[in-house]
């Protein structure tokens, strides 16, 4: 491993970074720094966030800046205001001992006038979000004609956020001969387009393998029914008492919903999404940074500006629609030499996405088993014992109370005292999980909607009584495998006979009949469209499966071998008489195991 000195970093910059605790270069720095200092070639660097890329491009840029010329010489474009401020801050720190060097962050959401004033005073390095920079260019307040180097940081994120046109416009303003560096965690096609258009035979630097996730991150998925996702989330959070993580949701609404539920259930959580004002977002991020919040529920966009190195977990509450986002999400843990776990709580239909993501990150997921109530109690108990061992005893303060306490507890043996302390902490938790039903893992067969490997009997016992996904109703249809029906032909039937487009959920094809799920709002449409139509020499008969729609108001006995459904109570109790009680109610709010930070 080389030193910063051997890489060619100047003494005044080395002094600053040494003070910041940078002892040795990180791999991306080792690759990029000598190259940038020595050559004027364009560079594409594939590097995850947290790999030290800011210093990789920042140190050489600072070193190459001519402080005697008071015009912008380097331009760094990045996707968010937070990243913009962070890069500018880092550059300012690195250049503490470089006299006369001025770096200006330029981003939306703050006074454009003060940015214009600063530009007039003269800066050599501009760090900007694309939108605000375009504003300034349009007002003729910034000149880029002396820019020698352009850095696109988190280029894939900028494209995801719709900045392609702005980037094109900005790049058209800088001189052709400039050097260009592009940093990206992933390499989607759009990036390749930009590089072809603007870069001249770039050198590719790859830290780790292309699109590879950080090796410090373990990837685990838990397969659950959609209706169990929230319960699974709670169990995972309970299983890791010291969890400090981000829970990614797909929409703002889901983000708020999950955060509200967690807070209501006694977790130390909050939400971060675009419906909050900038001030609210800043406040949540700050609380999370200082670990006042343990679980942050966030959308991808809102979490982008958040820079935290010590996350223990990233939880994907469902996998992202755009699977590339998974790399960004999981890259938020396992940083700065630490290990982390990226968890996907997924529904059977998302299993295909797991395989696609594995290809992108070039790593395998483990399939996790949702921790049992017992395992959680044990884990929390030992965490408590751990804390008991490590607790700082304030001898002076407690001394005066001890004689009275000893006297009170004189009649108890040491073992009794330990039992009591542990019970004080754990009775509620144990009660909570005692009767909790284990969360069922759906089988692969269920996800494929094919039952070839099922024993017939089992089909009959299970499939009809299976509960539809939330928002869906389960329909029975009197055609099955003997009628040459498979999932595709069944979907074809619906498309053919139902006027509007209907999205079809799970399909279970049986020997003589089948089940399929459709959105509740489309049930009547499907019944009207399909009933009494002919297929081959069969007349189609469709009805709501037993037990659906308020527990069997469509009941017509068990004709056609349809499975009978068990009594249908509330969703949470509808598991053969088990009470899901505690899992579906709030978490016990004791002072103990669930201590708020
Ligand atoms: P970045 O990928 O630029 O966001 O950097 C990730 C983290 O690593 C930041 O907290 C940096 O301050 C830190 N860092 C960068 N380079 C080094 C280094 N050579 N030694 C120690 N820490 C570093």
XYZ file of C-alpha atoms and ligand atoms in Angstrom:
620
model
C 0.000 0.000 0.000
C 1.295 3.450 -0.923
C 1.250 6.547 1.254
C -0.438 9.816 0.264
C 3.040 11.237 -0.196
C 3.982 8.466 -2.607
C 0.771 9.115 -4.529
C 2.010 12.676 -5.069
C -0.275 14.558 -2.669
C 1.315 17.903 -1.706
C 2.502 18.534 1.837
C -0.002 21.300 2.676
C -2.915 19.030 1.726
C -1.383 16.040 3.501
C -1.164 18.069 6.666
C -4.913 18.740 6.551
C -5.979 15.165 5.831
C -3.651 13.763 8.446
C -5.360 16.007 10.950
C -8.657 14.526 9.752
C -7.366 11.057 10.578
C -6.699 9.853 7.026
C -3.628 7.700 7.585
C -3.539 5.642 4.424
C -5.212 6.053 1.053
C -8.347 4.027 0.405
C -8.305 1.840 -2.763
C -10.213 4.318 -4.928
C -7.774 7.026 -3.864
C -4.782 4.872 -4.640
C -6.114 4.342 -8.163
C -7.445 7.784 -8.984
C -5.089 10.269 -7.304
C -1.845 9.543 -9.229
C -3.794 9.354 -12.436
C -5.502 12.690 -11.932
C -2.313 14.379 -10.842
C -0.372 13.024 -13.787
C -2.691 12.888 -16.795
C -5.451 14.883 -18.368
C -7.350 11.857 -19.606
C -11.043 11.350 -18.812
C -11.902 8.843 -16.118
C -14.894 6.685 -15.283
C -14.722 5.315 -11.771
C -17.179 2.719 -10.610
C -17.198 3.084 -6.891
C -19.834 2.701 -4.222
C -20.653 5.490 -1.839
C -18.507 5.493 1.253
C -15.398 4.292 -0.546
C -13.535 7.574 -0.156
C -14.216 8.939 -3.620
C -14.577 12.562 -2.521
C -10.936 12.677 -1.537
C -10.027 10.623 -4.614
C -11.109 13.405 -6.928
C -10.984 16.245 -4.396
C -7.318 16.112 -3.402
C -5.909 16.260 -6.966
C -8.441 18.925 -7.984
C -7.382 21.125 -5.111
C -3.742 20.544 -5.848
C -4.142 21.450 -9.526
C -6.108 24.617 -8.854
C -4.299 27.851 -9.580
C -5.171 30.080 -6.641
C -3.846 33.150 -8.423
C -6.638 32.904 -10.995
C -9.913 33.929 -9.474
C -12.238 32.096 -11.918
C -13.989 28.709 -11.747
C -11.482 26.052 -12.787
C -13.252 22.950 -11.604
C -16.923 22.048 -11.504
C -18.377 19.201 -9.461
C -21.971 18.198 -10.176
C -23.868 16.064 -7.694
C -27.501 15.071 -7.196
C -28.563 16.574 -3.859
C -28.048 19.650 -1.759
C -26.823 17.524 1.144
C -24.159 15.833 -0.953
C -23.254 19.233 -2.413
C -22.709 20.671 1.062
C -20.809 17.614 2.152
C -18.421 17.680 -0.809
C -17.853 21.410 -0.466
C -17.247 20.935 3.256
C -14.773 18.123 2.637
C -12.909 20.196 0.040
C -12.758 23.120 2.439
C -11.315 20.807 5.100
C -8.747 19.332 2.723
C -7.654 22.815 1.639
C -7.352 24.278 5.108
C -3.655 24.979 4.488
C -3.991 26.118 0.881
C -4.101 29.901 0.975
C -6.505 31.747 -1.294
C -8.472 28.690 -2.431
C -12.223 29.221 -2.550
C -14.868 26.521 -2.951
C -18.525 27.454 -3.373
C -21.497 25.110 -2.907
C -24.367 26.046 -5.222
C -27.689 24.301 -4.590
C -31.410 24.886 -4.703
C -33.469 25.793 -1.673
C -31.195 28.555 -0.411
C -30.779 32.211 -1.326
C -29.629 32.572 -4.905
C -28.563 36.166 -4.189
C -25.903 35.180 -1.690
C -24.625 32.565 -4.141
C -24.461 35.260 -6.841
C -22.540 37.554 -4.487
C -20.052 34.809 -3.681
C -19.601 34.107 -7.387
C -18.889 37.766 -7.992
C -16.225 37.760 -5.314
C -14.586 34.931 -7.234
C -14.295 31.166 -6.640
C -12.075 28.508 -8.155
C -14.139 25.383 -7.474
C -17.913 25.149 -7.785
C -19.828 22.228 -6.290
C -23.358 22.329 -7.673
C -26.665 20.576 -8.061
C -27.602 20.790 -11.750
C -30.896 22.710 -11.391
C -29.478 25.661 -9.470
C -26.413 25.881 -11.665
C -28.646 26.167 -14.740
C -30.494 29.018 -12.993
C -27.214 30.821 -12.420
C -26.041 30.198 -15.977
C -29.334 31.618 -17.281
C -28.829 34.732 -15.159
C -25.370 35.140 -16.617
C -23.848 35.104 -13.172
C -21.502 32.194 -13.645
C -18.892 31.686 -16.319
C -17.628 28.207 -17.034
C -15.324 29.024 -19.924
C -12.169 28.541 -17.849
C -13.233 25.217 -16.358
C -10.529 22.614 -16.862
C -12.107 19.716 -15.032
C -15.697 18.525 -14.542
C -16.649 15.838 -12.025
C -20.017 14.088 -12.201
C -20.456 12.552 -8.783
C -23.106 9.868 -8.213
C -23.849 10.167 -11.911
C -26.399 7.340 -11.879
C -28.332 9.115 -9.133
C -28.358 12.353 -11.105
C -29.804 10.548 -14.089
C -32.374 8.783 -11.884
C -33.453 12.159 -10.617
C -34.086 13.418 -14.122
C -31.077 15.717 -14.492
C -29.993 14.385 -17.895
C -31.073 17.513 -19.823
C -29.569 19.871 -17.264
C -26.271 17.988 -17.354
C -26.220 18.150 -21.138
C -26.860 21.866 -21.023
C -24.159 22.484 -18.430
C -21.607 20.398 -20.297
C -22.275 22.416 -23.443
C -21.049 25.513 -21.546
C -17.645 24.179 -20.560
C -14.689 24.223 -22.980
C -14.226 21.101 -25.078
C -10.719 20.417 -23.927
C -11.708 19.951 -20.263
C -11.001 16.777 -18.388
C -14.023 14.883 -17.189
C -14.411 12.419 -14.336
C -17.504 10.383 -13.761
C -18.199 8.578 -10.511
C -21.057 6.165 -10.320
C -22.054 3.210 -8.163
C -23.760 1.475 -11.075
C -23.389 1.576 -14.806
C -26.815 1.831 -16.435
C -27.080 2.354 -20.205
C -27.773 6.079 -19.872
C -24.359 6.574 -18.276
C -22.709 4.776 -21.153
C -24.506 7.240 -23.450
C -23.139 10.244 -21.573
C -19.651 8.839 -21.560
C -19.790 8.225 -25.309
C -21.027 11.728 -25.932
C -18.752 13.691 -23.644
C -15.732 11.620 -22.825
C -12.733 10.943 -24.921
C -11.482 7.362 -24.654
C -11.900 7.385 -20.871
C -9.868 5.264 -18.515
C -12.103 2.925 -16.541
C -11.276 2.471 -12.912
C -13.252 -0.155 -11.122
C -13.178 -0.467 -7.389
C -14.332 -3.989 -6.671
C -16.153 -5.440 -9.636
C -18.563 -3.634 -11.878
C -21.868 -3.066 -10.105
C -20.708 -5.185 -7.231
C -22.107 -4.528 -3.812
C -19.746 -3.881 -0.966
C -18.280 -7.118 0.386
C -18.913 -5.907 3.914
C -22.629 -6.236 3.358
C -24.559 -9.428 3.907
C -27.735 -9.663 1.834
C -30.684 -11.489 3.341
C -34.265 -11.786 2.209
C -37.289 -12.900 4.176
C -40.148 -14.314 2.178
C -43.521 -13.465 3.707
C -47.118 -13.052 2.686
C -47.870 -9.445 1.856
C -50.149 -9.209 4.860
C -47.297 -10.249 7.193
C -44.741 -7.706 5.992
C -45.213 -5.320 8.870
C -45.161 -8.087 11.500
C -41.977 -9.417 9.955
C -40.437 -5.955 10.097
C -41.230 -5.671 13.791
C -39.713 -9.058 14.519
C -36.532 -8.189 12.681
C -36.288 -4.912 14.554
C -36.849 -6.771 17.831
C -34.242 -9.374 16.968
C -31.571 -6.695 16.644
C -31.916 -4.642 19.832
C -29.127 -2.284 18.782
C -30.329 -1.851 15.241
C -29.563 1.527 13.678
C -30.991 1.481 10.215
C -33.018 2.855 7.365
C -36.237 1.162 6.261
C -36.822 1.945 2.614
C -40.396 2.117 1.384
C -41.626 2.680 -2.135
C -44.016 5.589 -1.691
C -44.348 8.581 0.556
C -47.629 7.245 1.804
C -46.247 3.853 2.709
C -43.265 5.546 4.377
C -45.537 7.631 6.576
C -47.816 4.688 7.334
C -45.020 2.388 8.422
C -43.332 5.076 10.486
C -46.639 5.919 12.192
C -47.271 2.264 13.016
C -43.758 1.781 14.376
C -44.022 4.868 16.542
C -47.414 3.743 17.797
C -45.952 0.341 18.588
C -43.251 1.907 20.735
C -40.282 1.900 18.391
C -37.835 4.697 18.175
C -38.654 5.601 14.576
C -39.456 8.525 12.322
C -40.182 9.193 8.657
C -38.302 11.014 5.918
C -40.023 11.732 2.627
C -40.826 14.444 0.140
C -44.101 15.526 1.733
C -42.139 16.978 4.642
C -40.797 20.518 4.462
C -37.051 20.987 4.078
C -36.881 22.123 7.702
C -38.683 18.974 8.885
C -36.405 16.795 6.780
C -33.311 18.519 8.141
C -34.540 18.001 11.670
C -35.292 14.283 11.164
C -31.922 13.729 9.488
C -30.132 15.464 12.315
C -31.938 13.382 14.941
C -31.061 10.255 13.025
C -27.403 11.266 12.654
C -27.031 11.731 16.372
C -28.878 8.447 16.953
C -31.867 9.992 18.649
C -33.824 7.982 16.117
C -32.985 4.310 15.722
C -35.118 3.438 12.701
C -35.602 5.883 9.871
C -38.386 5.041 7.434
C -37.576 6.751 4.153
C -38.139 6.957 0.430
C -35.112 6.558 -1.834
C -35.187 10.168 -2.945
C -35.464 11.679 0.521
C -32.699 9.482 1.954
C -30.240 10.445 -0.751
C -28.845 13.397 1.112
C -28.312 11.494 4.299
C -24.744 10.553 5.000
C -24.337 8.170 7.899
C -21.477 5.714 8.051
C -22.469 3.501 10.932
C -25.768 1.940 9.857
C -26.075 -1.626 11.041
C -28.993 -2.450 8.739
C -30.755 -1.368 5.625
C -34.236 -2.815 5.338
C -36.020 -2.953 2.023
C -39.708 -2.978 2.843
C -40.322 -4.630 -0.479
C -37.674 -4.478 -3.181
C -37.388 -1.260 -5.182
C -39.160 -1.084 -8.543
C -35.949 0.032 -10.130
C -33.609 -2.734 -9.058
C -30.523 -0.554 -9.544
C -31.732 1.382 -6.495
C -31.026 -1.695 -4.413
C -27.299 -1.088 -4.846
C -27.665 2.411 -3.474
C -29.839 1.306 -0.601
C -27.586 -1.547 0.470
C -24.463 0.575 -0.062
C -25.549 2.676 2.883
C -24.531 -0.027 5.308
C -21.177 -1.791 5.589
C -19.321 1.481 5.225
C -15.999 2.733 6.495
C -14.710 -0.756 7.214
C -17.773 -1.846 9.184
C -20.049 -4.739 8.343
C -23.739 -4.376 7.663
C -26.840 -6.320 6.722
C -29.139 -5.439 3.878
C -32.516 -7.065 4.379
C -35.357 -7.504 1.918
C -38.775 -8.264 3.367
C -40.370 -9.573 0.278
C -43.532 -10.984 -0.987
C -43.496 -14.155 -3.110
C -44.054 -12.268 -6.339
C -40.789 -10.376 -5.808
C -38.628 -13.462 -5.712
C -37.646 -13.062 -9.344
C -36.248 -9.644 -8.477
C -33.919 -11.230 -5.928
C -32.265 -13.193 -8.734
C -31.968 -10.088 -10.910
C -30.393 -8.136 -8.068
C -27.974 -10.974 -7.362
C -26.729 -10.629 -10.925
C -26.228 -6.901 -10.549
C -24.474 -6.988 -7.201
C -22.703 -10.208 -8.070
C -23.472 -11.616 -4.659
C -25.926 -14.157 -3.353
C -28.751 -13.451 -0.967
C -29.334 -15.722 1.979
C -32.909 -16.655 2.677
C -33.611 -15.754 6.284
C -36.164 -17.277 8.628
C -38.239 -14.750 10.525
C -36.995 -14.958 14.119
C -39.293 -16.855 16.438
C -40.679 -15.221 19.555
C -38.330 -17.384 21.647
C -35.277 -16.373 19.659
C -36.192 -12.705 20.034
C -36.678 -13.022 23.787
C -33.325 -14.759 24.102
C -31.555 -12.168 21.998
C -33.060 -9.267 23.937
C -32.352 -10.940 27.246
C -28.689 -11.437 26.471
C -28.418 -7.930 25.157
C -29.807 -6.824 28.479
C -27.296 -8.960 30.355
C -24.574 -7.480 28.197
C -25.694 -3.977 29.113
C -25.915 -4.998 32.754
C -22.276 -6.079 32.639
C -21.136 -2.952 30.905
C -23.200 -0.350 32.699
C -21.155 2.474 34.107
C -21.606 2.543 37.870
C -21.463 5.991 39.299
C -19.917 4.964 42.617
C -20.077 8.359 44.311
C -23.689 9.045 43.511
C -25.065 5.628 44.285
C -22.985 4.995 47.398
C -25.290 6.796 49.797
C -28.319 4.711 48.766
C -26.651 1.348 48.794
C -26.834 0.476 52.516
C -30.607 0.909 52.515
C -30.961 -1.069 49.304
C -28.793 -3.918 50.642
C -30.901 -3.990 53.760
C -34.139 -4.230 51.818
C -32.848 -7.035 49.634
C -31.070 -8.909 52.400
C -33.574 -11.728 52.386
C -32.926 -12.534 48.709
C -30.218 -14.808 47.354
C -28.054 -13.549 44.482
C -29.875 -15.898 42.055
C -33.241 -14.498 43.134
C -32.072 -10.967 42.582
C -30.860 -11.790 39.084
C -34.135 -13.528 38.297
C -36.063 -10.523 39.468
C -33.988 -7.997 37.535
C -34.362 -10.046 34.383
C -38.096 -10.489 34.933
C -38.563 -6.797 35.584
C -37.109 -6.206 32.199
C -38.655 -9.150 30.422
C -42.094 -10.061 31.686
C -43.788 -7.836 29.179
C -41.664 -9.054 26.302
C -42.214 -12.683 27.215
C -45.963 -12.129 27.543
C -45.938 -10.374 24.236
C -44.328 -13.205 22.354
C -45.667 -16.140 24.357
C -48.703 -16.753 22.177
C -47.472 -15.140 19.027
C -47.932 -17.376 16.054
C -44.856 -17.877 13.920
C -44.944 -15.993 10.647
C -45.492 -18.375 7.796
C -43.030 -18.469 4.910
C -44.865 -18.923 1.633
C -43.566 -21.803 -0.443
C -42.094 -21.482 -3.914
C -45.051 -23.365 -5.322
C -47.288 -20.644 -4.091
C -45.236 -18.052 -5.871
C -45.327 -19.948 -9.152
C -49.030 -20.656 -8.992
C -48.408 -24.225 -10.083
C -49.150 -27.211 -7.984
C -47.485 -30.102 -9.782
C -45.503 -31.216 -6.800
C -48.364 -30.859 -4.357
C -50.131 -33.955 -3.162
C -53.698 -33.575 -4.404
C -55.190 -33.841 -0.974
C -53.152 -30.923 0.230
C -54.328 -28.703 -2.599
C -57.827 -29.346 -1.637
C -57.221 -28.641 1.972
C -55.228 -25.494 1.539
C -55.739 -23.560 -1.614
C -59.337 -22.562 -1.357
C -59.003 -21.524 2.215
C -55.938 -19.474 1.455
C -56.514 -15.845 2.062
C -56.272 -13.403 -0.819
C -53.653 -10.674 -0.740
C -54.818 -7.420 0.743
C -57.134 -5.593 -1.650
C -57.718 -8.747 -3.679
C -60.515 -11.310 -3.718
C -60.024 -14.964 -4.408
C -62.280 -16.408 -7.095
C -63.137 -20.011 -7.819
C -63.529 -21.122 -11.422
C -64.774 -24.559 -12.512
C -61.982 -25.273 -14.992
C -58.641 -26.809 -14.162
C -55.840 -28.929 -15.513
C -58.185 -31.526 -17.066
C -59.530 -28.678 -19.202
C -55.973 -27.842 -20.281
C -56.056 -24.670 -18.259
C -52.783 -23.180 -17.063
C -52.074 -19.733 -15.605
C -51.587 -18.248 -19.071
C -54.833 -19.632 -20.469
C -56.701 -18.489 -17.383
C -55.369 -14.969 -17.831
C -56.303 -15.239 -21.505
C -59.888 -16.100 -20.546
C -60.150 -13.052 -18.318
C -58.677 -10.819 -21.002
C -61.021 -12.232 -23.598
C -64.288 -12.008 -21.701
C -63.825 -9.101 -19.308
C -64.132 -5.774 -21.063
C -61.621 -3.746 -19.006
C -58.077 -4.669 -18.156
C -57.944 -6.511 -14.838
C -54.736 -7.208 -13.004
C -54.612 -10.803 -11.838
C -52.857 -11.807 -8.636
C -52.126 -15.343 -7.503
C -53.332 -18.230 -9.596
C -53.693 -21.817 -8.318
C -54.539 -24.342 -11.007
C -56.025 -27.592 -9.654
C -57.061 -30.782 -11.409
C -60.703 -29.904 -12.011
C -60.943 -26.298 -10.928
C -58.766 -23.290 -10.182
C -58.483 -20.226 -8.012
C -57.317 -16.778 -8.992
C -57.165 -13.420 -7.322
C -58.426 -10.126 -8.717
C -58.664 -6.650 -7.166
C -61.778 -6.406 -4.981
C -63.120 -3.558 -7.093
C -63.046 -5.732 -10.220
C -64.822 -8.777 -8.774
C -68.263 -8.026 -10.226
C -66.784 -7.145 -13.581
C -65.001 -10.500 -13.710
C -68.032 -12.482 -12.501
C -70.295 -10.819 -15.073
C -67.781 -11.145 -17.869
C -66.815 -14.777 -17.359
C -69.916 -16.504 -16.048
C -71.751 -18.602 -18.596
C -69.127 -18.166 -21.282
C -68.177 -21.366 -23.114
C -64.718 -22.877 -23.169
C -64.460 -26.022 -25.254
C -67.573 -27.848 -24.220
C -67.603 -26.433 -20.691
C -69.736 -23.583 -19.449
C -67.607 -21.390 -17.234
C -68.766 -20.787 -13.700
C -66.943 -18.319 -11.476
C -67.719 -17.360 -7.943
C -66.056 -15.794 -4.968
C -64.181 -18.496 -3.083
C -65.714 -19.632 0.171
C -65.019 -17.334 3.041
C -64.139 -14.318 0.907
C -66.280 -11.207 1.036
C -67.382 -11.220 4.594
C -67.090 -14.911 5.284
C -69.119 -16.899 2.850
C -72.113 -14.951 1.672
C -71.621 -16.695 -1.630
C -71.628 -20.087 -0.033
C -73.216 -22.782 -2.111
C -71.962 -25.837 -0.333
C -68.907 -27.638 -1.485
C -69.829 -28.442 -5.049
C -67.063 -29.162 -7.527
C -64.744 -30.299 -4.789
C -64.064 -26.771 -3.635
C -62.212 -26.688 -0.389
C -64.098 -25.435 2.601
C -62.636 -22.464 4.301
C -62.057 -22.375 7.993
C -64.149 -19.973 9.988
C -63.148 -16.523 8.952
C -62.524 -14.207 11.785
C -60.418 -11.120 11.531
C -57.430 -11.338 9.224
C -55.039 -11.834 12.051
C -56.974 -14.628 13.675
C -57.769 -16.546 10.587
C -55.167 -19.188 11.015
C -56.899 -22.321 12.173
C -57.878 -20.877 15.515
C -54.476 -19.495 16.468
C -54.470 -16.151 18.087
C -51.931 -13.811 16.536
C -52.699 -11.587 19.463
C -49.475 -10.048 20.488
C -47.889 -9.714 17.090
C -50.773 -7.722 15.796
C -51.027 -5.529 18.826
C -48.602 -2.948 20.027
C -45.186 -3.743 21.262
C -44.956 -3.719 25.030
C -43.774 -0.351 26.153
C -41.554 -1.241 29.027
C -38.710 0.902 30.205
C -36.467 -2.057 29.733
C -35.709 -4.047 26.615
C -37.039 -1.416 24.291
C -35.218 1.433 25.795
C -35.472 4.541 23.687
C -32.163 6.106 23.025
P -16.769 9.258 0.676
O -16.939 8.005 -0.161
O -15.946 10.272 -0.017
O -18.106 9.787 1.121
O -15.944 8.859 1.999
C -16.448 7.974 2.972
C -15.878 8.242 4.351
O -14.522 7.834 4.428
C -15.888 9.713 4.737
O -16.333 9.796 6.075
C -14.442 10.159 4.614
O -14.155 11.205 5.508
C -13.694 8.889 4.968
N -12.364 8.780 4.315
C -12.061 9.079 3.041
N -10.759 8.799 2.778
C -10.241 8.283 3.910
C -8.943 7.775 4.262
N -7.946 7.734 3.407
N -8.784 7.316 5.510
C -9.806 7.343 6.406
N -11.024 7.804 6.132
C -11.267 8.263 4.893
